[in-house]
PDB file of C-alpha atoms in Angstrom:
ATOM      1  CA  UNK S  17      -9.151 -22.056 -13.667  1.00 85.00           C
ATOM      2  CA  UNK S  18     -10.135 -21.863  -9.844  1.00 89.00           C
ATOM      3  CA  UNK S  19     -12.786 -19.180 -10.446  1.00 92.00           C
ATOM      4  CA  UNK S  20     -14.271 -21.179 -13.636  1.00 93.00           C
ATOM      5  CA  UNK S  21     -14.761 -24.048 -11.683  1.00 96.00           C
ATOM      6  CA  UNK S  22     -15.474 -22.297  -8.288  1.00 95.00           C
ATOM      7  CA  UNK S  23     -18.555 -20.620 -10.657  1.00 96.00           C
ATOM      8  CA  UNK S  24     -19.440 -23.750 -12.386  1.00 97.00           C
ATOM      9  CA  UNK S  25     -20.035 -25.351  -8.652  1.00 97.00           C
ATOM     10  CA  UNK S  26     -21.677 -22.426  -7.448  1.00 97.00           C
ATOM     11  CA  UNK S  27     -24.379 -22.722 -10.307  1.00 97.00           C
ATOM     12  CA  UNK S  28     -24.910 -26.128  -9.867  1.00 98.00           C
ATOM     13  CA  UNK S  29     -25.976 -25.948  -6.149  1.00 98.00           C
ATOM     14  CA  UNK S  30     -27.926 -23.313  -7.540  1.00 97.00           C
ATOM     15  CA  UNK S  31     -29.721 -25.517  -9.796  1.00 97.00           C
ATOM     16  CA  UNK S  32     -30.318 -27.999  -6.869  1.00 96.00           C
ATOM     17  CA  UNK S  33     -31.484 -25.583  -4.515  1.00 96.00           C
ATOM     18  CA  UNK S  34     -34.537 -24.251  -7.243  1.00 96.00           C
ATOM     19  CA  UNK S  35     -34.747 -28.286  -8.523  1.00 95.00           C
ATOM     20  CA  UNK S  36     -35.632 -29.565  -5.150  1.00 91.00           C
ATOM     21  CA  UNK S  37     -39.448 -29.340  -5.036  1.00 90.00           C
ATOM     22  CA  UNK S  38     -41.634 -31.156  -2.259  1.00 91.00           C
ATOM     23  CA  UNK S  39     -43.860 -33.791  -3.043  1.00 90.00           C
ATOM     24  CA  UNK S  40     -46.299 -33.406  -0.439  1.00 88.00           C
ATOM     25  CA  UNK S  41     -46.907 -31.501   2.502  1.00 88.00           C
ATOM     26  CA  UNK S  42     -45.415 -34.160   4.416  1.00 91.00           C
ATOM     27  CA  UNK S  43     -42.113 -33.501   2.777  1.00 91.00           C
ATOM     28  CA  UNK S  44     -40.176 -31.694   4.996  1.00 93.00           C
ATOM     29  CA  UNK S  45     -36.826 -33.205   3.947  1.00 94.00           C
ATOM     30  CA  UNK S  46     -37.050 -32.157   0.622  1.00 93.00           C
ATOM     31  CA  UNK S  47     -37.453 -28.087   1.684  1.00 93.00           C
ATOM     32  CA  UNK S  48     -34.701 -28.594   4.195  1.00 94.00           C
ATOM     33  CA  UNK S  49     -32.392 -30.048   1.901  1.00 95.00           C
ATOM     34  CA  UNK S  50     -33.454 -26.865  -0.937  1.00 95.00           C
ATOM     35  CA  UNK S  51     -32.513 -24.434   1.994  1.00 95.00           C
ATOM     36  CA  UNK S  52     -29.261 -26.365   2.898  1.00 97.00           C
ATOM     37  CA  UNK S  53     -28.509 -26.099  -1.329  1.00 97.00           C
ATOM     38  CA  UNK S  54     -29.254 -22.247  -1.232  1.00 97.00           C
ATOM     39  CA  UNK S  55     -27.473 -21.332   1.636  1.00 97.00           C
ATOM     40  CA  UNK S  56     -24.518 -23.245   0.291  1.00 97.00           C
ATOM     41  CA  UNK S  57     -24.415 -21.253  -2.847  1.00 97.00           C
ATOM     42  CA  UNK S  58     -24.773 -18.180  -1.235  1.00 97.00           C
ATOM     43  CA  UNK S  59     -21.725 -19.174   0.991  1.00 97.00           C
ATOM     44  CA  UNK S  60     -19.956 -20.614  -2.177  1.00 97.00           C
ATOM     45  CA  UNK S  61     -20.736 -16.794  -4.001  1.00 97.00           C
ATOM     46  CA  UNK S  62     -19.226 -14.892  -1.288  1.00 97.00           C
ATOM     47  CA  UNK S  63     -15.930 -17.088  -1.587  1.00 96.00           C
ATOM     48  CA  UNK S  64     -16.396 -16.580  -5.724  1.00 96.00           C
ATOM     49  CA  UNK S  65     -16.986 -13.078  -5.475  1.00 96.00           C
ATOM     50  CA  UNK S  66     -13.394 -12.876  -2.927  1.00 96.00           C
ATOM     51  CA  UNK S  67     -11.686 -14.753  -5.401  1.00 94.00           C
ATOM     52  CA  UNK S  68     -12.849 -12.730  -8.265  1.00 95.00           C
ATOM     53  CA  UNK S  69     -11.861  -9.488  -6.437  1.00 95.00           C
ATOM     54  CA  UNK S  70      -8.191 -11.325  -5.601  1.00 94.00           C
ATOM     55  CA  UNK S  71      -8.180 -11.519  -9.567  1.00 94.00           C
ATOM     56  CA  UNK S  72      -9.331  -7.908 -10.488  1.00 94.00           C
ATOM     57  CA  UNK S  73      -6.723  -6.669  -7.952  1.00 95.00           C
ATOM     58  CA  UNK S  74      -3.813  -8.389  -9.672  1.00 94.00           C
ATOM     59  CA  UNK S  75      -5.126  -7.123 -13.029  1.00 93.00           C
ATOM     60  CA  UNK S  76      -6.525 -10.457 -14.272  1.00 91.00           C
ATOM     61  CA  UNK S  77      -9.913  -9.926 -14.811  1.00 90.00           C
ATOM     62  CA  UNK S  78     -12.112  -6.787 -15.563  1.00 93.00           C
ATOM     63  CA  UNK S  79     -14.646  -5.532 -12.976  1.00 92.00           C
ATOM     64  CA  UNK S  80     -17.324  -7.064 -14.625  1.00 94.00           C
ATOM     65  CA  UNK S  81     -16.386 -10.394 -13.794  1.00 92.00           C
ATOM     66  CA  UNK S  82     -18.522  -9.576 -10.774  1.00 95.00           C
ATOM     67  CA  UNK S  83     -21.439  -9.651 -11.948  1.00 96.00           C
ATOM     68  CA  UNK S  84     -21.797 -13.535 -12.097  1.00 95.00           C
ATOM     69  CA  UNK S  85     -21.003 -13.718  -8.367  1.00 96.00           C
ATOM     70  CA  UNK S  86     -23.924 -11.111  -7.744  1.00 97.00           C
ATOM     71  CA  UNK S  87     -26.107 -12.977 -10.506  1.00 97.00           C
ATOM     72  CA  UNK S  88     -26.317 -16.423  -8.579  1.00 97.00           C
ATOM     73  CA  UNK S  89     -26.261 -14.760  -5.242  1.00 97.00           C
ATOM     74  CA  UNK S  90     -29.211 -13.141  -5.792  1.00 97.00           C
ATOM     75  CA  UNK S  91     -30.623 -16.376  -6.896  1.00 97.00           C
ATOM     76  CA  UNK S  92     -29.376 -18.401  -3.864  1.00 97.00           C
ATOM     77  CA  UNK S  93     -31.054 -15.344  -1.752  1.00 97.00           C
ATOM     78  CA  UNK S  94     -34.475 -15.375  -3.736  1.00 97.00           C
ATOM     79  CA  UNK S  95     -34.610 -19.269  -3.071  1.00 96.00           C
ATOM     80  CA  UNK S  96     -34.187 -18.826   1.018  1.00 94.00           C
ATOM     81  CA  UNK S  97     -36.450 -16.301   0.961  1.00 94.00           C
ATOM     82  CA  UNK S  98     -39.301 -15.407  -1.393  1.00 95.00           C
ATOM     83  CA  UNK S  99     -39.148 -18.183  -3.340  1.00 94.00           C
ATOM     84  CA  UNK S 100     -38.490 -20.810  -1.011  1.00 92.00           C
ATOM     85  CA  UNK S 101     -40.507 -24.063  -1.104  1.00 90.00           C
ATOM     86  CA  UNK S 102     -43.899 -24.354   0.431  1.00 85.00           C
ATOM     87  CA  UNK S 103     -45.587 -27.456   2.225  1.00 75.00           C
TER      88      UNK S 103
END
């Protein structure tokens, strides 16, 4: 239950950090706020991926439960780096 939802947070800050897109080049706010939203996911997948690893230990989930942690931190990664908003 705390994983589902823990996931289905992490992919919606996901979806805000790629949704924010600047109007203008005098939009500023817009790119900090779509950095903020990325490098809160990428926080929020390290504490999903520790919590998924918590539930593989106690023989709760398989091992491939971590590939949706890696999945959206890659994302959240992509979108501070290459593709990160331009002004």
């Amino acid at each position: 239950m705390f994983l589902a939802l823990g996931h289905l947070i992490t992919v919606y800050v996901v979806f805000l950090a790629y949704a924010a897109e600047p109007a203008g080049p005098w939009d500023r706010e817009t790119v900090s706020h779509s950095g903020f939203a990325a490098g809160l996911a990428f926080a929020l997948c390290i504490a999903t991926a520790l919590l998924t690893a918590l539930f593989v230990k106690a023989k709760w989930l398989r091992a491939w439960w971590f590939i949706l942690p890696a999945v959206l931190a890659t994302a959240a990664f992509l979108r501070l780096t290459l593709l990160a908003p331009e002004l």
